[in-house]
Amino acid sequence: MRLLTKIFEFISKRNVIQVTDRLKISNSAKISGCKLFGNIEISENVKIAGGVQIHSESKKVTIGRYSAINGPNTDIHCYINSVRIGAFTSIARNVNIQEFNHNYTGISTYLINKNIFGKSKSLDIHSKGEIIIGNDVWIGAQCVILSGAKIGNGAIIAANSVVVGDIPAYAIAAGTPAKVLKFRFDRETIDILESMAWWEWSIEKIIENEDLFNLKKINSCSLNSYLQND
């Protein structure tokens, strides 16, 4: 049993990566037990682990710096349009980010052009547009993000939600389809956070401002006070 456990642990940490000139992975990224195929760009200090699969057959999947994507069973697929994930974003296990789907406007939803007629799969699928996931977003376990979805900076998507449209910045959304339950902060505070765009700061500046990230109360007054004293 111990030997089988060790073998499983060894296999689970191995990566399957299709190496092409369309694949760009930062030297500081940490990738373990993942499958990467196609047009993918992974920025510095990104962490992807535990059985994540990324397939980009045509358009690009981009993942911003310091973002963390966890498996098992977390998949990102794009074909017609791109998938863009910002910096410092956290994606939990069992999340499906699906940029395209079966075309249901014809006589059949089956991939008949690909599997029967030997033609391009593009004839059998459709998309509502690229998927954009902002910076500092938290996506809970077992969510589904579908084509055309746009999730704003700082938003939280509750576990088991399906996102099909726009989720504003700093909103907390849940359900199928996901609806905004509330906002994390008031409008003035959100505007300050958006204008700060701390996710674009150098890591040195972030470290210098450690106190900012540990403020007990986040509102426009506390942020303005901190920024004035900085």
PDB file of C-alpha atoms in Angstrom:
ATOM      1  CA  MET A   1       0.000   0.000   0.000  1.00  0.00           C
ATOM      2  CA  ARG A   2       2.844   2.392   0.833  1.00  0.00           C
ATOM      3  CA  LEU A   3       4.500   1.612  -2.513  1.00  0.00           C
ATOM      4  CA  LEU A   4       1.257   2.298  -4.392  1.00  0.00           C
ATOM      5  CA  THR A   5       0.859   5.570  -2.511  1.00  0.00           C
ATOM      6  CA  LYS A   6       4.377   6.632  -3.436  1.00  0.00           C
ATOM      7  CA  ILE A   7       3.813   5.689  -7.086  1.00  0.00           C
ATOM      8  CA  PHE A   8       0.571   7.696  -7.149  1.00  0.00           C
ATOM      9  CA  GLU A   9       2.289  10.693  -5.556  1.00  0.00           C
ATOM     10  CA  PHE A  10       5.107  10.490  -8.114  1.00  0.00           C
ATOM     11  CA  ILE A  11       2.719  10.312 -11.075  1.00  0.00           C
ATOM     12  CA  SER A  12       0.492  13.079  -9.706  1.00  0.00           C
ATOM     13  CA  LYS A  13       3.441  15.466  -9.624  1.00  0.00           C
ATOM     14  CA  ARG A  14       4.492  14.837 -13.231  1.00  0.00           C
ATOM     15  CA  ASN A  15       3.522  17.273 -15.970  1.00  0.00           C
ATOM     16  CA  VAL A  16       2.428  16.506 -19.517  1.00  0.00           C
ATOM     17  CA  ILE A  17       3.347  19.528 -21.604  1.00  0.00           C
ATOM     18  CA  GLN A  18       3.148  20.011 -25.357  1.00  0.00           C
ATOM     19  CA  VAL A  19       6.259  22.069 -26.076  1.00  0.00           C
ATOM     20  CA  THR A  20       5.786  24.464 -29.011  1.00  0.00           C
ATOM     21  CA  ASP A  21       6.729  28.033 -29.839  1.00  0.00           C
ATOM     22  CA  ARG A  22       3.230  29.036 -28.703  1.00  0.00           C
ATOM     23  CA  LEU A  23       3.894  27.953 -25.111  1.00  0.00           C
ATOM     24  CA  LYS A  24       5.507  30.521 -22.825  1.00  0.00           C
ATOM     25  CA  ILE A  25       6.099  29.691 -19.166  1.00  0.00           C
ATOM     26  CA  SER A  26       7.983  31.963 -16.781  1.00  0.00           C
ATOM     27  CA  ASN A  27      10.995  30.364 -15.134  1.00  0.00           C
ATOM     28  CA  SER A  28       9.569  31.263 -11.724  1.00  0.00           C
ATOM     29  CA  ALA A  29       6.200  29.561 -12.338  1.00  0.00           C
ATOM     30  CA  LYS A  30       5.562  26.396 -10.340  1.00  0.00           C
ATOM     31  CA  ILE A  31       3.648  23.695 -12.217  1.00  0.00           C
ATOM     32  CA  SER A  32       2.992  20.247 -10.782  1.00  0.00           C
ATOM     33  CA  GLY A  33       0.866  17.370 -12.033  1.00  0.00           C
ATOM     34  CA  CYS A  34      -0.675  19.331 -14.914  1.00  0.00           C
ATOM     35  CA  LYS A  35      -1.380  18.923 -18.621  1.00  0.00           C
ATOM     36  CA  LEU A  36      -0.709  21.890 -20.888  1.00  0.00           C
ATOM     37  CA  PHE A  37      -1.471  21.884 -24.609  1.00  0.00           C
ATOM     38  CA  GLY A  38      -1.439  24.722 -27.132  1.00  0.00           C
ATOM     39  CA  ASN A  39      -1.192  28.489 -27.069  1.00  0.00           C
ATOM     40  CA  ILE A  40      -0.567  29.306 -23.399  1.00  0.00           C
ATOM     41  CA  GLU A  41       1.280  32.093 -21.598  1.00  0.00           C
ATOM     42  CA  ILE A  42       2.013  31.725 -17.883  1.00  0.00           C
ATOM     43  CA  SER A  43       3.515  34.687 -16.019  1.00  0.00           C
ATOM     44  CA  GLU A  44       5.971  34.834 -13.135  1.00  0.00           C
ATOM     45  CA  ASN A  45       5.331  33.022  -9.850  1.00  0.00           C
ATOM     46  CA  VAL A  46       2.090  31.449 -11.045  1.00  0.00           C
ATOM     47  CA  LYS A  47       1.226  28.212  -9.217  1.00  0.00           C
ATOM     48  CA  ILE A  48      -0.696  25.490 -11.050  1.00  0.00           C
ATOM     49  CA  ALA A  49      -0.982  22.108  -9.353  1.00  0.00           C
ATOM     50  CA  GLY A  50      -2.916  18.958  -8.682  1.00  0.00           C
ATOM     51  CA  GLY A  51      -4.321  17.863 -12.014  1.00  0.00           C
ATOM     52  CA  VAL A  52      -5.109  21.089 -13.859  1.00  0.00           C
ATOM     53  CA  GLN A  53      -5.583  20.722 -17.632  1.00  0.00           C
ATOM     54  CA  ILE A  54      -5.272  23.636 -20.063  1.00  0.00           C
ATOM     55  CA  HIS A  55      -6.123  23.110 -23.741  1.00  0.00           C
ATOM     56  CA  SER A  56      -5.861  25.995 -26.182  1.00  0.00           C
ATOM     57  CA  GLU A  57      -6.228  24.728 -29.710  1.00  0.00           C
ATOM     58  CA  SER A  58      -6.212  28.114 -31.397  1.00  0.00           C
ATOM     59  CA  LYS A  59      -6.576  31.256 -29.273  1.00  0.00           C
ATOM     60  CA  LYS A  60      -4.408  32.029 -26.259  1.00  0.00           C
ATOM     61  CA  VAL A  61      -4.837  31.297 -22.575  1.00  0.00           C
ATOM     62  CA  THR A  62      -2.972  33.875 -20.472  1.00  0.00           C
ATOM     63  CA  ILE A  63      -2.469  33.645 -16.716  1.00  0.00           C
ATOM     64  CA  GLY A  64      -1.229  36.697 -14.789  1.00  0.00           C
ATOM     65  CA  ARG A  65       1.540  36.756 -12.221  1.00  0.00           C
ATOM     66  CA  TYR A  66       1.148  35.134  -8.805  1.00  0.00           C
ATOM     67  CA  SER A  67      -2.206  33.576  -9.701  1.00  0.00           C
ATOM     68  CA  ALA A  68      -2.914  30.123  -8.267  1.00  0.00           C
ATOM     69  CA  ILE A  69      -4.955  27.433 -10.027  1.00  0.00           C
ATOM     70  CA  ASN A  70      -5.648  24.206  -8.149  1.00  0.00           C
ATOM     71  CA  GLY A  71      -6.832  20.755  -9.146  1.00  0.00           C
ATOM     72  CA  PRO A  72      -7.954  18.134  -9.279  1.00  0.00           C
ATOM     73  CA  ASN A  73     -10.335  18.324 -12.215  1.00  0.00           C
ATOM     74  CA  THR A  74      -9.817  21.993 -13.013  1.00  0.00           C
ATOM     75  CA  ASP A  75      -9.940  22.510 -16.790  1.00  0.00           C
ATOM     76  CA  ILE A  76      -9.474  25.488 -19.095  1.00  0.00           C
ATOM     77  CA  HIS A  77     -10.521  25.056 -22.740  1.00  0.00           C
ATOM     78  CA  CYS A  78     -10.573  27.608 -25.528  1.00  0.00           C
ATOM     79  CA  TYR A  79     -10.793  27.384 -29.306  1.00  0.00           C
ATOM     80  CA  ILE A  80     -12.627  30.320 -30.896  1.00  0.00           C
ATOM     81  CA  ASN A  81     -11.763  33.126 -28.442  1.00  0.00           C
ATOM     82  CA  SER A  82      -9.105  33.667 -25.801  1.00  0.00           C
ATOM     83  CA  VAL A  83      -9.208  33.151 -22.045  1.00  0.00           C
ATOM     84  CA  ARG A  84      -7.531  35.839 -19.943  1.00  0.00           C
ATOM     85  CA  ILE A  85      -6.877  35.419 -16.232  1.00  0.00           C
ATOM     86  CA  GLY A  86      -5.448  38.347 -14.275  1.00  0.00           C
ATOM     87  CA  ALA A  87      -2.827  38.566 -11.551  1.00  0.00           C
ATOM     88  CA  PHE A  88      -3.166  37.375  -7.939  1.00  0.00           C
ATOM     89  CA  THR A  89      -6.288  35.384  -8.809  1.00  0.00           C
ATOM     90  CA  SER A  90      -7.221  32.176  -6.971  1.00  0.00           C
ATOM     91  CA  ILE A  91      -9.076  29.335  -8.684  1.00  0.00           C
ATOM     92  CA  ALA A  92     -10.160  26.328  -6.631  1.00  0.00           C
ATOM     93  CA  ARG A  93     -10.505  22.651  -7.509  1.00  0.00           C
ATOM     94  CA  ASN A  94     -13.095  21.219  -9.915  1.00  0.00           C
ATOM     95  CA  VAL A  95     -13.518  24.477 -11.842  1.00  0.00           C
ATOM     96  CA  ASN A  96     -14.375  24.334 -15.553  1.00  0.00           C
ATOM     97  CA  ILE A  97     -13.534  27.352 -17.719  1.00  0.00           C
ATOM     98  CA  GLN A  98     -15.122  26.587 -21.083  1.00  0.00           C
ATOM     99  CA  GLU A  99     -14.845  29.194 -23.856  1.00  0.00           C
ATOM    100  CA  PHE A 100     -16.779  27.231 -26.506  1.00  0.00           C
ATOM    101  CA  ASN A 101     -19.674  24.799 -26.564  1.00  0.00           C
ATOM    102  CA  HIS A 102     -21.646  22.608 -28.962  1.00  0.00           C
ATOM    103  CA  ASN A 103     -23.575  24.488 -31.603  1.00  0.00           C
ATOM    104  CA  TYR A 104     -27.289  23.913 -31.025  1.00  0.00           C
ATOM    105  CA  THR A 105     -28.711  25.978 -33.924  1.00  0.00           C
ATOM    106  CA  GLY A 106     -28.348  23.239 -36.531  1.00  0.00           C
ATOM    107  CA  ILE A 107     -30.063  19.891 -36.968  1.00  0.00           C
ATOM    108  CA  SER A 108     -27.714  18.170 -34.503  1.00  0.00           C
ATOM    109  CA  THR A 109     -25.634  19.103 -31.439  1.00  0.00           C
ATOM    110  CA  TYR A 110     -23.199  16.261 -32.163  1.00  0.00           C
ATOM    111  CA  LEU A 111     -19.705  17.094 -33.448  1.00  0.00           C
ATOM    112  CA  ILE A 112     -20.768  15.692 -36.777  1.00  0.00           C
ATOM    113  CA  ASN A 113     -18.444  17.712 -39.009  1.00  0.00           C
ATOM    114  CA  LYS A 114     -15.414  16.567 -37.029  1.00  0.00           C
ATOM    115  CA  ASN A 115     -16.370  12.972 -36.294  1.00  0.00           C
ATOM    116  CA  ILE A 116     -18.330  12.011 -39.427  1.00  0.00           C
ATOM    117  CA  PHE A 117     -17.389  14.379 -42.259  1.00  0.00           C
ATOM    118  CA  GLY A 118     -13.732  14.793 -41.299  1.00  0.00           C
ATOM    119  CA  LYS A 119     -13.995  18.583 -41.278  1.00  0.00           C
ATOM    120  CA  SER A 120     -12.926  21.222 -38.754  1.00  0.00           C
ATOM    121  CA  LYS A 121     -14.442  21.149 -35.280  1.00  0.00           C
ATOM    122  CA  SER A 122     -15.021  24.893 -35.655  1.00  0.00           C
ATOM    123  CA  LEU A 123     -18.113  24.039 -37.743  1.00  0.00           C
ATOM    124  CA  ASP A 124     -19.643  22.213 -34.777  1.00  0.00           C
ATOM    125  CA  ILE A 125     -19.052  24.701 -31.967  1.00  0.00           C
ATOM    126  CA  HIS A 126     -19.911  28.272 -31.056  1.00  0.00           C
ATOM    127  CA  SER A 127     -18.818  30.892 -28.545  1.00  0.00           C
ATOM    128  CA  LYS A 128     -20.312  34.037 -27.034  1.00  0.00           C
ATOM    129  CA  GLY A 129     -16.877  35.672 -26.795  1.00  0.00           C
ATOM    130  CA  GLU A 130     -13.653  35.569 -24.844  1.00  0.00           C
ATOM    131  CA  ILE A 131     -13.558  34.862 -21.131  1.00  0.00           C
ATOM    132  CA  ILE A 132     -11.974  37.581 -18.988  1.00  0.00           C
ATOM    133  CA  ILE A 133     -11.231  36.942 -15.325  1.00  0.00           C
ATOM    134  CA  GLY A 134      -9.816  39.993 -13.585  1.00  0.00           C
ATOM    135  CA  ASN A 135      -7.157  40.505 -10.952  1.00  0.00           C
ATOM    136  CA  ASP A 136      -7.488  39.358  -7.327  1.00  0.00           C
ATOM    137  CA  VAL A 137     -10.541  37.246  -8.207  1.00  0.00           C
ATOM    138  CA  TRP A 138     -11.485  34.251  -6.069  1.00  0.00           C
ATOM    139  CA  ILE A 139     -13.371  31.444  -7.817  1.00  0.00           C
ATOM    140  CA  GLY A 140     -14.694  28.757  -5.473  1.00  0.00           C
ATOM    141  CA  ALA A 141     -14.772  25.012  -5.984  1.00  0.00           C
ATOM    142  CA  GLN A 142     -16.897  23.398  -8.691  1.00  0.00           C
ATOM    143  CA  CYS A 143     -17.716  26.578 -10.587  1.00  0.00           C
ATOM    144  CA  VAL A 144     -18.310  26.722 -14.330  1.00  0.00           C
ATOM    145  CA  ILE A 145     -17.232  29.801 -16.306  1.00  0.00           C
ATOM    146  CA  LEU A 146     -18.736  29.888 -19.805  1.00  0.00           C
ATOM    147  CA  SER A 147     -17.976  31.790 -22.997  1.00  0.00           C
ATOM    148  CA  GLY A 148     -18.468  35.542 -22.878  1.00  0.00           C
ATOM    149  CA  ALA A 149     -18.121  35.694 -19.097  1.00  0.00           C
ATOM    150  CA  LYS A 150     -16.365  38.750 -17.682  1.00  0.00           C
ATOM    151  CA  ILE A 151     -15.465  38.800 -13.991  1.00  0.00           C
ATOM    152  CA  GLY A 152     -14.251  42.108 -12.554  1.00  0.00           C
ATOM    153  CA  ASN A 153     -11.299  42.726 -10.276  1.00  0.00           C
ATOM    154  CA  GLY A 154     -11.694  41.613  -6.681  1.00  0.00           C
ATOM    155  CA  ALA A 155     -14.880  39.634  -7.328  1.00  0.00           C
ATOM    156  CA  ILE A 156     -15.755  36.415  -5.510  1.00  0.00           C
ATOM    157  CA  ILE A 157     -17.609  33.582  -7.248  1.00  0.00           C
ATOM    158  CA  ALA A 158     -19.176  31.256  -4.698  1.00  0.00           C
ATOM    159  CA  ALA A 159     -18.726  27.494  -4.984  1.00  0.00           C
ATOM    160  CA  ASN A 160     -21.001  25.608  -7.407  1.00  0.00           C
ATOM    161  CA  SER A 161     -21.852  28.728  -9.428  1.00  0.00           C
ATOM    162  CA  VAL A 162     -22.193  29.062 -13.199  1.00  0.00           C
ATOM    163  CA  VAL A 163     -21.034  32.364 -14.704  1.00  0.00           C
ATOM    164  CA  VAL A 164     -22.520  33.231 -18.093  1.00  0.00           C
ATOM    165  CA  GLY A 165     -22.321  37.039 -18.173  1.00  0.00           C
ATOM    166  CA  ASP A 166     -20.718  40.015 -16.448  1.00  0.00           C
ATOM    167  CA  ILE A 167     -19.853  40.077 -12.743  1.00  0.00           C
ATOM    168  CA  PRO A 168     -18.827  43.589 -11.591  1.00  0.00           C
ATOM    169  CA  ALA A 169     -15.647  44.374  -9.680  1.00  0.00           C
ATOM    170  CA  TYR A 170     -15.690  43.431  -5.984  1.00  0.00           C
ATOM    171  CA  ALA A 171     -19.064  41.712  -6.261  1.00  0.00           C
ATOM    172  CA  ILE A 172     -19.906  38.472  -4.464  1.00  0.00           C
ATOM    173  CA  ALA A 173     -21.891  36.295  -6.859  1.00  0.00           C
ATOM    174  CA  ALA A 174     -23.514  32.894  -6.548  1.00  0.00           C
ATOM    175  CA  GLY A 175     -26.003  30.601  -8.252  1.00  0.00           C
ATOM    176  CA  THR A 176     -26.903  29.190 -11.658  1.00  0.00           C
ATOM    177  CA  PRO A 177     -26.604  31.498 -13.444  1.00  0.00           C
ATOM    178  CA  ALA A 178     -24.502  33.499 -10.991  1.00  0.00           C
ATOM    179  CA  LYS A 179     -26.195  36.619  -9.629  1.00  0.00           C
ATOM    180  CA  VAL A 180     -24.681  39.392  -7.523  1.00  0.00           C
ATOM    181  CA  LEU A 181     -25.592  38.884  -3.860  1.00  0.00           C
ATOM    182  CA  LYS A 182     -23.765  41.930  -2.570  1.00  0.00           C
ATOM    183  CA  PHE A 183     -20.588  43.959  -2.961  1.00  0.00           C
ATOM    184  CA  ARG A 184     -17.564  43.574  -0.748  1.00  0.00           C
ATOM    185  CA  PHE A 185     -17.245  47.337  -0.289  1.00  0.00           C
ATOM    186  CA  ASP A 186     -19.170  50.528  -1.017  1.00  0.00           C
ATOM    187  CA  ARG A 187     -18.848  52.297  -4.380  1.00  0.00           C
ATOM    188  CA  GLU A 188     -16.325  54.905  -3.215  1.00  0.00           C
ATOM    189  CA  THR A 189     -14.059  52.240  -1.714  1.00  0.00           C
ATOM    190  CA  ILE A 190     -14.260  50.136  -4.880  1.00  0.00           C
ATOM    191  CA  ASP A 191     -13.324  53.153  -7.000  1.00  0.00           C
ATOM    192  CA  ILE A 192     -10.246  53.757  -4.826  1.00  0.00           C
ATOM    193  CA  LEU A 193      -9.181  50.113  -5.045  1.00  0.00           C
ATOM    194  CA  GLU A 194      -9.640  50.099  -8.811  1.00  0.00           C
ATOM    195  CA  SER A 195      -7.593  53.275  -9.203  1.00  0.00           C
ATOM    196  CA  MET A 196      -4.870  51.901  -6.902  1.00  0.00           C
ATOM    197  CA  ALA A 197      -4.559  48.767  -9.054  1.00  0.00           C
ATOM    198  CA  TRP A 198      -2.201  47.292  -6.465  1.00  0.00           C
ATOM    199  CA  TRP A 199      -1.938  44.089  -8.534  1.00  0.00           C
ATOM    200  CA  GLU A 200       0.192  46.080 -10.972  1.00  0.00           C
ATOM    201  CA  TRP A 201       2.684  47.125  -8.272  1.00  0.00           C
ATOM    202  CA  SER A 202       6.120  45.571  -8.145  1.00  0.00           C
ATOM    203  CA  ILE A 203       6.439  42.825  -5.552  1.00  0.00           C
ATOM    204  CA  GLU A 204       8.890  45.088  -3.708  1.00  0.00           C
ATOM    205  CA  LYS A 205       6.231  47.794  -3.387  1.00  0.00           C
ATOM    206  CA  ILE A 206       3.660  45.268  -2.214  1.00  0.00           C
ATOM    207  CA  ILE A 207       6.034  44.051   0.495  1.00  0.00           C
ATOM    208  CA  GLU A 208       6.775  47.638   1.535  1.00  0.00           C
ATOM    209  CA  ASN A 209       3.025  48.164   1.987  1.00  0.00           C
ATOM    210  CA  GLU A 210       2.376  45.064   4.066  1.00  0.00           C
ATOM    211  CA  ASP A 211       0.321  47.086   6.554  1.00  0.00           C
ATOM    212  CA  LEU A 212      -2.117  48.036   3.792  1.00  0.00           C
ATOM    213  CA  PHE A 213      -2.944  44.385   3.155  1.00  0.00           C
ATOM    214  CA  ASN A 214      -3.577  43.808   6.853  1.00  0.00           C
ATOM    215  CA  LEU A 215      -5.907  46.730   7.527  1.00  0.00           C
ATOM    216  CA  LYS A 216      -8.677  45.548   9.880  1.00  0.00           C
ATOM    217  CA  LYS A 217     -11.300  47.757   8.264  1.00  0.00           C
ATOM    218  CA  ILE A 218     -11.433  48.514   4.554  1.00  0.00           C
ATOM    219  CA  ASN A 219     -13.340  51.623   3.528  1.00  0.00           C
ATOM    220  CA  SER A 220     -12.651  54.881   1.701  1.00  0.00           C
ATOM    221  CA  CYS A 221     -11.521  56.616   4.918  1.00  0.00           C
ATOM    222  CA  SER A 222      -9.017  53.921   5.931  1.00  0.00           C
ATOM    223  CA  LEU A 223      -7.628  53.668   2.409  1.00  0.00           C
ATOM    224  CA  ASN A 224      -7.293  57.429   1.945  1.00  0.00           C
ATOM    225  CA  SER A 225      -5.706  57.763   5.372  1.00  0.00           C
ATOM    226  CA  TYR A 226      -3.183  55.062   4.579  1.00  0.00           C
ATOM    227  CA  LEU A 227      -2.357  56.459   1.162  1.00  0.00           C
ATOM    228  CA  GLN A 228      -1.875  59.981   2.550  1.00  0.00           C
ATOM    229  CA  ASN A 229       0.514  58.703   5.202  1.00  0.00           C
ATOM    230  CA  ASP A 230       2.430  56.493   2.854  1.00  0.00           C
TER     231      ASP A 230
END
